[in-house]
Amino acid sequence: MKKIILIFSLIALVIFIILLVGQSGFFLHSNIVDNPSDAVKQEEEIQQPQTKDEYVSPDDTLSDKTESEDGSESDIKIETGTYQGQIDSSFIEIAISGVPEEKAIQVFMLSDELKNEFGDLELNTGESIKFQYYIGEDGRNIIVDIEN
C-alpha cells in the first residue's frame, strides 16, 4: 500500500513539475523576442537597394548625372525587367533581368511625373520593360521613366 501511494505521489510530482515548467515558458519561445522594430529591420533588409555595380551588365547600365526632384545630383540607372504588378498608386514591383531569382523582384516608387502618366502605359503583368531609376536619399528606388 505504501508503494502504491509512493508511486502515485511521484507521478503527481512529475506532472506538477511538467505543468509548472510549461506555464513558465522557460523552454518554449526562449529565443523569440516580440519587438515591433525587429519586423521593420527585417523588411529593410529585404528591400536593400542595389549598389552601383551589383548585378548590372554593361549593356544594361548607363549612368548620367541628373538633377532629381529634390534638386540633389544622383545617378540614373537603366535596367530591363519584367513588370510584376502595381502595389498601390505609388509603388510597383519589377523582376530585374540578370539577377538571381531570390533577389530579382524589387519594389520601385513612381516619381511624381511618372505617377501621373502611369495609367496611360497600360502595362500587363509579365510584360518586359526597360526603365530608368535612381536611388533616393532614403534608399528607395525611384523610377523616372518606363518603356514597353
C-alpha atoms as one frame of an Amber mdcrd trajectory, in Angstrom:
protein
   0.000   0.000   0.000   2.859   2.357   0.812   4.459   1.539  -2.545   1.270
   2.473  -4.412   0.982   5.788  -2.549   4.673   6.486  -3.219   4.281   5.742
  -6.949   1.179   7.974  -7.246   2.968  10.721  -5.316   5.950  10.561  -7.682
   3.679  10.601 -10.734   1.777  13.597  -9.324   5.081  15.377  -8.594   6.362
  14.778 -12.152   3.077  16.028 -13.642   3.190  19.096 -11.388   6.780  19.896
 -12.445   5.921  19.462 -16.135   2.939  21.795 -15.800   4.972  24.334 -13.841
   7.779  24.412 -16.416   5.256  24.517 -19.266   3.460  27.518 -17.760   6.660
  29.448 -17.189   7.554  29.178 -20.867  11.195  28.691 -19.943  11.810  26.094
 -22.629   9.260  27.436 -25.083   9.958  30.554 -27.165  13.096  31.426 -25.206
  14.836  32.702 -28.347  11.919  34.709 -29.734  11.704  38.388 -28.899   8.467
  40.112 -29.833   9.764  43.531 -30.734   7.979  45.525 -33.455  11.221  47.187
 -34.532  12.615  43.747 -35.463   9.952  43.386 -38.147  10.898  46.797 -39.550
  14.574  45.805 -39.613  13.743  42.574 -41.438  11.656  44.469 -44.002  14.509
  46.937 -44.580  16.934  44.052 -45.094  14.653  42.587 -47.760  14.469  45.832
 -49.709  18.170  46.728 -49.775  18.956  48.979 -52.699  21.433  47.801 -55.291
  24.932  49.176 -55.204  26.275  50.863 -58.304  27.882  47.774 -59.861  25.824
  44.972 -58.302  24.055  42.618 -60.750  24.272  45.025 -63.663  25.668  44.126
 -67.052  27.498  46.793 -69.065  24.821  46.612 -71.787  22.032  47.474 -69.365
  23.642  50.334 -67.473  24.162  53.932 -68.451  24.943  56.370 -65.684  24.156
  60.025 -66.226  24.406  62.780 -63.667  20.925  64.269 -63.384  19.061  66.644
 -61.160  16.482  64.691 -59.166  13.176  66.008 -57.849  14.729  67.282 -54.624
  17.482  69.062 -56.555  20.304  66.762 -55.484  22.606  65.132 -58.020  22.134
  61.385 -58.397  22.989  58.530 -60.774  20.278  57.448 -63.188  20.397  53.704
 -63.800  18.836  51.903 -66.750  17.583  48.328 -66.283  15.393  45.815 -68.041
  12.958  43.532 -66.312   9.508  42.027 -66.109   6.615  44.068 -64.738   5.078
  42.157 -61.795   2.244  44.494 -60.844   1.213  47.664 -59.059   1.236  47.629
 -55.255  -0.617  50.932 -54.875  -0.706  54.318 -56.614   2.937  54.999 -55.716
   4.737  51.633 -55.894   5.236  48.832 -58.437   7.137  45.531 -58.456   9.634
  44.591 -61.149  11.680  41.397 -61.586  15.056  42.688 -62.754  16.722  40.790
 -65.616  20.077  39.122 -64.973  19.665  38.973 -61.198  19.388  35.769 -59.128
  15.734  34.808 -58.747  15.644  35.321 -54.965  16.810  38.940 -55.381  15.188
  39.774 -58.725  11.823  41.144 -57.588  12.185  44.637 -56.192   9.814  47.417
 -55.227  10.113  50.747 -57.032   8.480  54.065 -56.196   6.988  56.033 -59.088
   8.271  59.605 -59.450   5.591  62.295 -59.274   5.750  62.864 -63.044   5.562
  59.152 -63.853   2.746  58.608 -61.350   0.529  60.942 -63.401   1.373  59.122
 -66.669   1.476  55.542 -65.353  -2.137  54.670 -66.214  -1.533  55.611 -69.856
   1.257  52.996 -70.145  -1.267  50.146 -69.725   1.358  47.651 -68.535   0.361
  43.998 -68.182   1.787  41.581 -65.632   4.666  39.634 -67.161   5.426  42.303
 -69.769   9.109  43.077 -70.481  10.053  46.689 -69.793  13.065  48.983 -69.811
  13.151  51.556 -67.042  15.263  54.347 -65.585  15.569  54.921 -61.859  17.740
  56.418 -59.169  18.217  55.664 -55.501  16.719  58.415 -53.366  18.234  59.806
 -50.185  16.035  57.461 -48.142  17.376  54.427 -50.058  14.240  53.869 -52.141
  14.436  53.013 -55.828  12.566  55.794 -57.652  11.534  55.217 -61.284  11.603
  58.229 -63.589  10.831  56.539 -66.950   9.381  53.247 -68.251   9.383  51.952
 -71.837   7.403  48.933 -73.097
